[in-house]
Amino acid sequence: RLTIRQTRQAAVREAVKSSCALKIGHLNVRSLTAHLDEVNLLLLQKQLDVLCLSETFLTEKIDSSALLFPGYTISRRDRRNRTGGGVAILCRATLKTEQLRVPTNGTTLESLWLQITSRSTIVVGVLYRPPLGPTAPAIDCLHHQLTLVLARDRPTFLLGDVNFDTSGQAR
């Protein structure tokens, strides 16, 4: 006999196995419009199902229809009122996606979360933290976001560029 917890853990392991069939990647693109061809080539060569992008440098003036990724949809969160930054997620058009509302609590942490359904349902997030922004509020915000997202009880994948110095040296 299995306990409820063991049954739940087995179900999560099975979901992870089936979700692992999806190929997920991340790229710090440093201007998506300047690297459209390279991103399309990466999608084609690696046969990625999901590609998370940080530092897209997109603004509201750039319409998503101008960003051509054949066979993919784009979800994005542009940085407001400043240049640089921004995150996006490219997903195969055959995948069902739902953008999740996850607050950033006014920090410099930029994030985007999608629930993606294929054979199973997973959650994928991408984030970017500017290197000169304060660290503690970003960590608190990330903790809050993860608490909300993990409550969905789905396999969760988080990719991005957080610019945390883990070498032990103070900045």
C-alpha positions as protocol buffer text, in pm:
chain_id: "A"
residue {
  index: 1
  type: ARG
  ca { x: 0 y: 0 z: 0 }
}
residue {
  index: 2
  type: LEU
  ca { x: 112 y: 351 z: -79 }
}
residue {
  index: 3
  type: THR
  ca { x: 52 y: 653 z: 137 }
}
residue {
  index: 4
  type: ILE
  ca { x: -116 y: 959 z: -10 }
}
residue {
  index: 5
  type: ARG
  ca { x: 219 y: 1134 z: -15 }
}
residue {
  index: 6
  type: GLN
  ca { x: 386 y: 844 z: -201 }
}
residue {
  index: 7
  type: THR
  ca { x: 100 y: 837 z: -451 }
}
residue {
  index: 8
  type: ARG
  ca { x: 133 y: 1213 z: -508 }
}
residue {
  index: 9
  type: GLN
  ca { x: 512 y: 1184 z: -549 }
}
residue {
  index: 10
  type: ALA
  ca { x: 466 y: 903 z: -803 }
}
residue {
  index: 11
  type: ALA
  ca { x: 219 y: 1116 z: -998 }
}
residue {
  index: 12
  type: VAL
  ca { x: 463 y: 1408 z: -1002 }
}
residue {
  index: 13
  type: ARG
  ca { x: 746 y: 1178 z: -1120 }
}
residue {
  index: 14
  type: GLU
  ca { x: 527 y: 1052 z: -1404 }
}
residue {
  index: 15
  type: ALA
  ca { x: 436 y: 1407 z: -1503 }
}
residue {
  index: 16
  type: VAL
  ca { x: 803 y: 1503 z: -1505 }
}
residue {
  index: 17
  type: LYS
  ca { x: 886 y: 1202 z: -1723 }
}
residue {
  index: 18
  type: SER
  ca { x: 625 y: 1296 z: -1980 }
}
residue {
  index: 19
  type: SER
  ca { x: 714 y: 1665 z: -1963 }
}
residue {
  index: 20
  type: CYS
  ca { x: 1078 y: 1580 z: -2018 }
}
residue {
  index: 21
  type: ALA
  ca { x: 976 y: 1495 z: -2371 }
}
residue {
  index: 22
  type: LEU
  ca { x: 965 y: 1871 z: -2421 }
}
residue {
  index: 23
  type: LYS
  ca { x: 1296 y: 2031 z: -2509 }
}
residue {
  index: 24
  type: ILE
  ca { x: 1334 y: 2354 z: -2312 }
}
residue {
  index: 25
  type: GLY
  ca { x: 1617 y: 2605 z: -2346 }
}
residue {
  index: 26
  type: HIS
  ca { x: 1726 y: 2951 z: -2238 }
}
residue {
  index: 27
  type: LEU
  ca { x: 1917 y: 3224 z: -2415 }
}
residue {
  index: 28
  type: ASN
  ca { x: 2028 y: 3565 z: -2293 }
}
residue {
  index: 29
  type: VAL
  ca { x: 1970 y: 3721 z: -2633 }
}
residue {
  index: 30
  type: ARG
  ca { x: 2072 y: 4085 z: -2563 }
}
residue {
  index: 31
  type: SER
  ca { x: 1836 y: 4231 z: -2825 }
}
residue {
  index: 32
  type: LEU
  ca { x: 1594 y: 3991 z: -2987 }
}
residue {
  index: 33
  type: THR
  ca { x: 1537 y: 4206 z: -3296 }
}
residue {
  index: 34
  type: ALA
  ca { x: 1912 y: 4206 z: -3367 }
}
residue {
  index: 35
  type: HIS
  ca { x: 1930 y: 3825 z: -3340 }
}
residue {
  index: 36
  type: LEU
  ca { x: 1610 y: 3696 z: -3503 }
}
residue {
  index: 37
  type: ASP
  ca { x: 1799 y: 3479 z: -3754 }
}
residue {
  index: 38
  type: GLU
  ca { x: 2022 y: 3326 z: -3487 }
}
residue {
  index: 39
  type: VAL
  ca { x: 1723 y: 3247 z: -3263 }
}
residue {
  index: 40
  type: ASN
  ca { x: 1535 y: 3087 z: -3553 }
}
residue {
  index: 41
  type: LEU
  ca { x: 1843 y: 2880 z: -3639 }
}
residue {
  index: 42
  type: LEU
  ca { x: 1874 y: 2768 z: -3276 }
}
residue {
  index: 43
  type: LEU
  ca { x: 1507 y: 2664 z: -3268 }
}
residue {
  index: 44
  type: LEU
  ca { x: 1553 y: 2468 z: -3590 }
}
residue {
  index: 45
  type: GLN
  ca { x: 1884 y: 2303 z: -3505 }
}
residue {
  index: 46
  type: LYS
  ca { x: 1800 y: 2207 z: -3146 }
}
residue {
  index: 47
  type: GLN
  ca { x: 1433 y: 2127 z: -3218 }
}
residue {
  index: 48
  type: LEU
  ca { x: 1331 y: 2319 z: -2908 }
}
residue {
  index: 49
  type: ASP
  ca { x: 970 y: 2315 z: -2795 }
}
residue {
  index: 50
  type: VAL
  ca { x: 1015 y: 2605 z: -2554 }
}
residue {
  index: 51
  type: LEU
  ca { x: 1281 y: 2876 z: -2558 }
}
residue {
  index: 52
  type: CYS
  ca { x: 1304 y: 3124 z: -2273 }
}
residue {
  index: 53
  type: LEU
  ca { x: 1469 y: 3455 z: -2357 }
}
residue {
  index: 54
  type: SER
  ca { x: 1615 y: 3717 z: -2126 }
}
residue {
  index: 55
  type: GLU
  ca { x: 1730 y: 4068 z: -2214 }
}
residue {
  index: 56
  type: THR
  ca { x: 1501 y: 4087 z: -2516 }
}
residue {
  index: 57
  type: PHE
  ca { x: 1527 y: 4469 z: -2527 }
}
residue {
  index: 58
  type: LEU
  ca { x: 1171 y: 4477 z: -2669 }
}
residue {
  index: 59
  type: THR
  ca { x: 941 y: 4773 z: -2616 }
}
residue {
  index: 60
  type: GLU
  ca { x: 570 y: 4825 z: -2666 }
}
residue {
  index: 61
  type: LYS
  ca { x: 655 y: 4994 z: -2998 }
}
residue {
  index: 62
  type: ILE
  ca { x: 763 y: 4656 z: -3141 }
}
residue {
  index: 63
  type: ASP
  ca { x: 461 y: 4450 z: -3242 }
}
residue {
  index: 64
  type: SER
  ca { x: 488 y: 4074 z: -3184 }
}
residue {
  index: 65
  type: SER
  ca { x: 377 y: 4012 z: -3543 }
}
residue {
  index: 66
  type: ALA
  ca { x: 707 y: 4165 z: -3659 }
}
residue {
  index: 67
  type: LEU
  ca { x: 896 y: 3895 z: -3469 }
}
residue {
  index: 68
  type: LEU
  ca { x: 884 y: 3600 z: -3709 }
}
residue {
  index: 69
  type: PHE
  ca { x: 930 y: 3258 z: -3553 }
}
residue {
  index: 70
  type: PRO
  ca { x: 754 y: 3011 z: -3787 }
}
residue {
  index: 71
  type: GLY
  ca { x: 568 y: 2744 z: -3591 }
}
residue {
  index: 72
  type: TYR
  ca { x: 609 y: 2928 z: -3260 }
}
residue {
  index: 73
  type: THR
  ca { x: 409 y: 3170 z: -3050 }
}
residue {
  index: 74
  type: ILE
  ca { x: 568 y: 3440 z: -2840 }
}
residue {
  index: 75
  type: SER
  ca { x: 469 y: 3558 z: -2493 }
}
residue {
  index: 76
  type: ARG
  ca { x: 658 y: 3855 z: -2363 }
}
residue {
  index: 77
  type: ARG
  ca { x: 703 y: 4094 z: -2076 }
}
residue {
  index: 78
  type: ASP
  ca { x: 882 y: 4408 z: -2187 }
}
residue {
  index: 79
  type: ARG
  ca { x: 1065 y: 4640 z: -1953 }
}
residue {
  index: 80
  type: ARG
  ca { x: 878 y: 4965 z: -1907 }
}
residue {
  index: 81
  type: ASN
  ca { x: 1018 y: 5316 z: -1890 }
}
residue {
  index: 82
  type: ARG
  ca { x: 1382 y: 5211 z: -1950 }
}
residue {
  index: 83
  type: THR
  ca { x: 1585 y: 5050 z: -2223 }
}
residue {
  index: 84
  type: GLY
  ca { x: 1722 y: 4696 z: -2208 }
}
residue {
  index: 85
  type: GLY
  ca { x: 1590 y: 4405 z: -2006 }
}
residue {
  index: 86
  type: GLY
  ca { x: 1269 y: 4224 z: -2084 }
}
residue {
  index: 87
  type: VAL
  ca { x: 1184 y: 3854 z: -2103 }
}
residue {
  index: 88
  type: ALA
  ca { x: 993 y: 3633 z: -2346 }
}
residue {
  index: 89
  type: ILE
  ca { x: 903 y: 3270 z: -2401 }
}
residue {
  index: 90
  type: LEU
  ca { x: 875 y: 3110 z: -2745 }
}
residue {
  index: 91
  type: CYS
  ca { x: 655 y: 2797 z: -2757 }
}
residue {
  index: 92
  type: ARG
  ca { x: 571 y: 2560 z: -3038 }
}
residue {
  index: 93
  type: ALA
  ca { x: 235 y: 2665 z: -3178 }
}
residue {
  index: 94
  type: THR
  ca { x: 101 y: 2314 z: -3113 }
}
residue {
  index: 95
  type: LEU
  ca { x: 135 y: 2364 z: -2736 }
}
residue {
  index: 96
  type: LYS
  ca { x: -147 y: 2515 z: -2536 }
}
residue {
  index: 97
  type: THR
  ca { x: -21 y: 2802 z: -2322 }
}
residue {
  index: 98
  type: GLU
  ca { x: -171 y: 3014 z: -2049 }
}
residue {
  index: 99
  type: GLN
  ca { x: 11 y: 3316 z: -1908 }
}
residue {
  index: 100
  type: LEU
  ca { x: 5 y: 3316 z: -1530 }
}
residue {
  index: 101
  type: ARG
  ca { x: -41 y: 3634 z: -1331 }
}
residue {
  index: 102
  type: VAL
  ca { x: 250 y: 3644 z: -1089 }
}
residue {
  index: 103
  type: PRO
  ca { x: 329 y: 3984 z: -931 }
}
residue {
  index: 104
  type: THR
  ca { x: 681 y: 4125 z: -919 }
}
residue {
  index: 105
  type: ASN
  ca { x: 605 y: 4340 z: -611 }
}
residue {
  index: 106
  type: GLY
  ca { x: 767 y: 4647 z: -766 }
}
residue {
  index: 107
  type: THR
  ca { x: 1120 y: 4503 z: -768 }
}
residue {
  index: 108
  type: THR
  ca { x: 1364 y: 4510 z: -1058 }
}
residue {
  index: 109
  type: LEU
  ca { x: 1309 y: 4136 z: -1109 }
}
residue {
  index: 110
  type: GLU
  ca { x: 1151 y: 4080 z: -1451 }
}
residue {
  index: 111
  type: SER
  ca { x: 963 y: 3755 z: -1497 }
}
residue {
  index: 112
  type: LEU
  ca { x: 711 y: 3572 z: -1710 }
}
residue {
  index: 113
  type: TRP
  ca { x: 537 y: 3245 z: -1621 }
}
residue {
  index: 114
  type: LEU
  ca { x: 343 y: 3015 z: -1855 }
}
residue {
  index: 115
  type: GLN
  ca { x: 143 y: 2703 z: -1794 }
}
residue {
  index: 116
  type: ILE
  ca { x: 211 y: 2478 z: -2093 }
}
residue {
  index: 117
  type: THR
  ca { x: 0 y: 2178 z: -2183 }
}
residue {
  index: 118
  type: SER
  ca { x: 114 y: 1898 z: -2411 }
}
residue {
  index: 119
  type: ARG
  ca { x: 72 y: 1539 z: -2295 }
}
residue {
  index: 120
  type: SER
  ca { x: 88 y: 1678 z: -1943 }
}
residue {
  index: 121
  type: THR
  ca { x: 86 y: 2023 z: -1790 }
}
residue {
  index: 122
  type: ILE
  ca { x: 399 y: 2201 z: -1671 }
}
residue {
  index: 123
  type: VAL
  ca { x: 488 y: 2553 z: -1565 }
}
residue {
  index: 124
  type: VAL
  ca { x: 780 y: 2736 z: -1725 }
}
residue {
  index: 125
  type: GLY
  ca { x: 918 y: 3066 z: -1603 }
}
residue {
  index: 126
  type: VAL
  ca { x: 1187 y: 3299 z: -1728 }
}
residue {
  index: 127
  type: LEU
  ca { x: 1342 y: 3577 z: -1527 }
}
residue {
  index: 128
  type: TYR
  ca { x: 1599 y: 3851 z: -1551 }
}
residue {
  index: 129
  type: ARG
  ca { x: 1749 y: 4066 z: -1276 }
}
residue {
  index: 130
  type: PRO
  ca { x: 1964 y: 4361 z: -1380 }
}
residue {
  index: 131
  type: PRO
  ca { x: 2316 y: 4327 z: -1237 }
}
residue {
  index: 132
  type: LEU
  ca { x: 2314 y: 4657 z: -1049 }
}
residue {
  index: 133
  type: GLY
  ca { x: 1975 y: 4613 z: -887 }
}
residue {
  index: 134
  type: PRO
  ca { x: 1939 y: 4536 z: -516 }
}
residue {
  index: 135
  type: THR
  ca { x: 1965 y: 4165 z: -440 }
}
residue {
  index: 136
  type: ALA
  ca { x: 1751 y: 4117 z: -126 }
}
residue {
  index: 137
  type: PRO
  ca { x: 1421 y: 4248 z: -272 }
}
residue {
  index: 138
  type: ALA
  ca { x: 1474 y: 4034 z: -583 }
}
residue {
  index: 139
  type: ILE
  ca { x: 1527 y: 3722 z: -371 }
}
residue {
  index: 140
  type: ASP
  ca { x: 1214 y: 3800 z: -167 }
}
residue {
  index: 141
  type: CYS
  ca { x: 1016 y: 3855 z: -487 }
}
residue {
  index: 142
  type: LEU
  ca { x: 1146 y: 3531 z: -637 }
}
residue {
  index: 143
  type: HIS
  ca { x: 1052 y: 3345 z: -318 }
}
residue {
  index: 144
  type: HIS
  ca { x: 700 y: 3490 z: -336 }
}
residue {
  index: 145
  type: GLN
  ca { x: 666 y: 3400 z: -706 }
}
residue {
  index: 146
  type: LEU
  ca { x: 788 y: 3045 z: -650 }
}
residue {
  index: 147
  type: THR
  ca { x: 545 y: 3003 z: -361 }
}
residue {
  index: 148
  type: LEU
  ca { x: 255 y: 3104 z: -587 }
}
residue {
  index: 149
  type: VAL
  ca { x: 369 y: 2897 z: -885 }
}
residue {
  index: 150
  type: LEU
  ca { x: 456 y: 2581 z: -691 }
}
residue {
  index: 151
  type: ALA
  ca { x: 111 y: 2590 z: -530 }
}
residue {
  index: 152
  type: ARG
  ca { x: -23 y: 2489 z: -874 }
}
residue {
  index: 153
  type: ASP
  ca { x: 130 y: 2146 z: -804 }
}
residue {
  index: 154
  type: ARG
  ca { x: 279 y: 2107 z: -1152 }
}
residue {
  index: 155
  type: PRO
  ca { x: 635 y: 2027 z: -1258 }
}
residue {
  index: 156
  type: THR
  ca { x: 803 y: 2368 z: -1273 }
}
residue {
  index: 157
  type: PHE
  ca { x: 1103 y: 2484 z: -1474 }
}
residue {
  index: 158
  type: LEU
  ca { x: 1265 y: 2821 z: -1407 }
}
residue {
  index: 159
  type: LEU
  ca { x: 1530 y: 2960 z: -1642 }
}
residue {
  index: 160
  type: GLY
  ca { x: 1693 y: 3298 z: -1671 }
}
residue {
  index: 161
  type: ASP
  ca { x: 1970 y: 3533 z: -1580 }
}
residue {
  index: 162
  type: VAL
  ca { x: 1964 y: 3652 z: -1219 }
}
residue {
  index: 163
  type: ASN
  ca { x: 2307 y: 3817 z: -1208 }
}
residue {
  index: 164
  type: PHE
  ca { x: 2378 y: 3691 z: -857 }
}
residue {
  index: 165
  type: ASP
  ca { x: 2746 y: 3679 z: -766 }
}
residue {
  index: 166
  type: THR
  ca { x: 2789 y: 3333 z: -615 }
}
residue {
  index: 167
  type: SER
  ca { x: 3168 y: 3348 z: -601 }
}
residue {
  index: 168
  type: GLY
  ca { x: 3156 y: 3464 z: -241 }
}
residue {
  index: 169
  type: GLN
  ca { x: 3306 y: 3801 z: -323 }
}
residue {
  index: 170
  type: ALA
  ca { x: 3114 y: 4111 z: -230 }
}
residue {
  index: 171
  type: ARG
  ca { x: 3002 y: 4341 z: -511 }
}
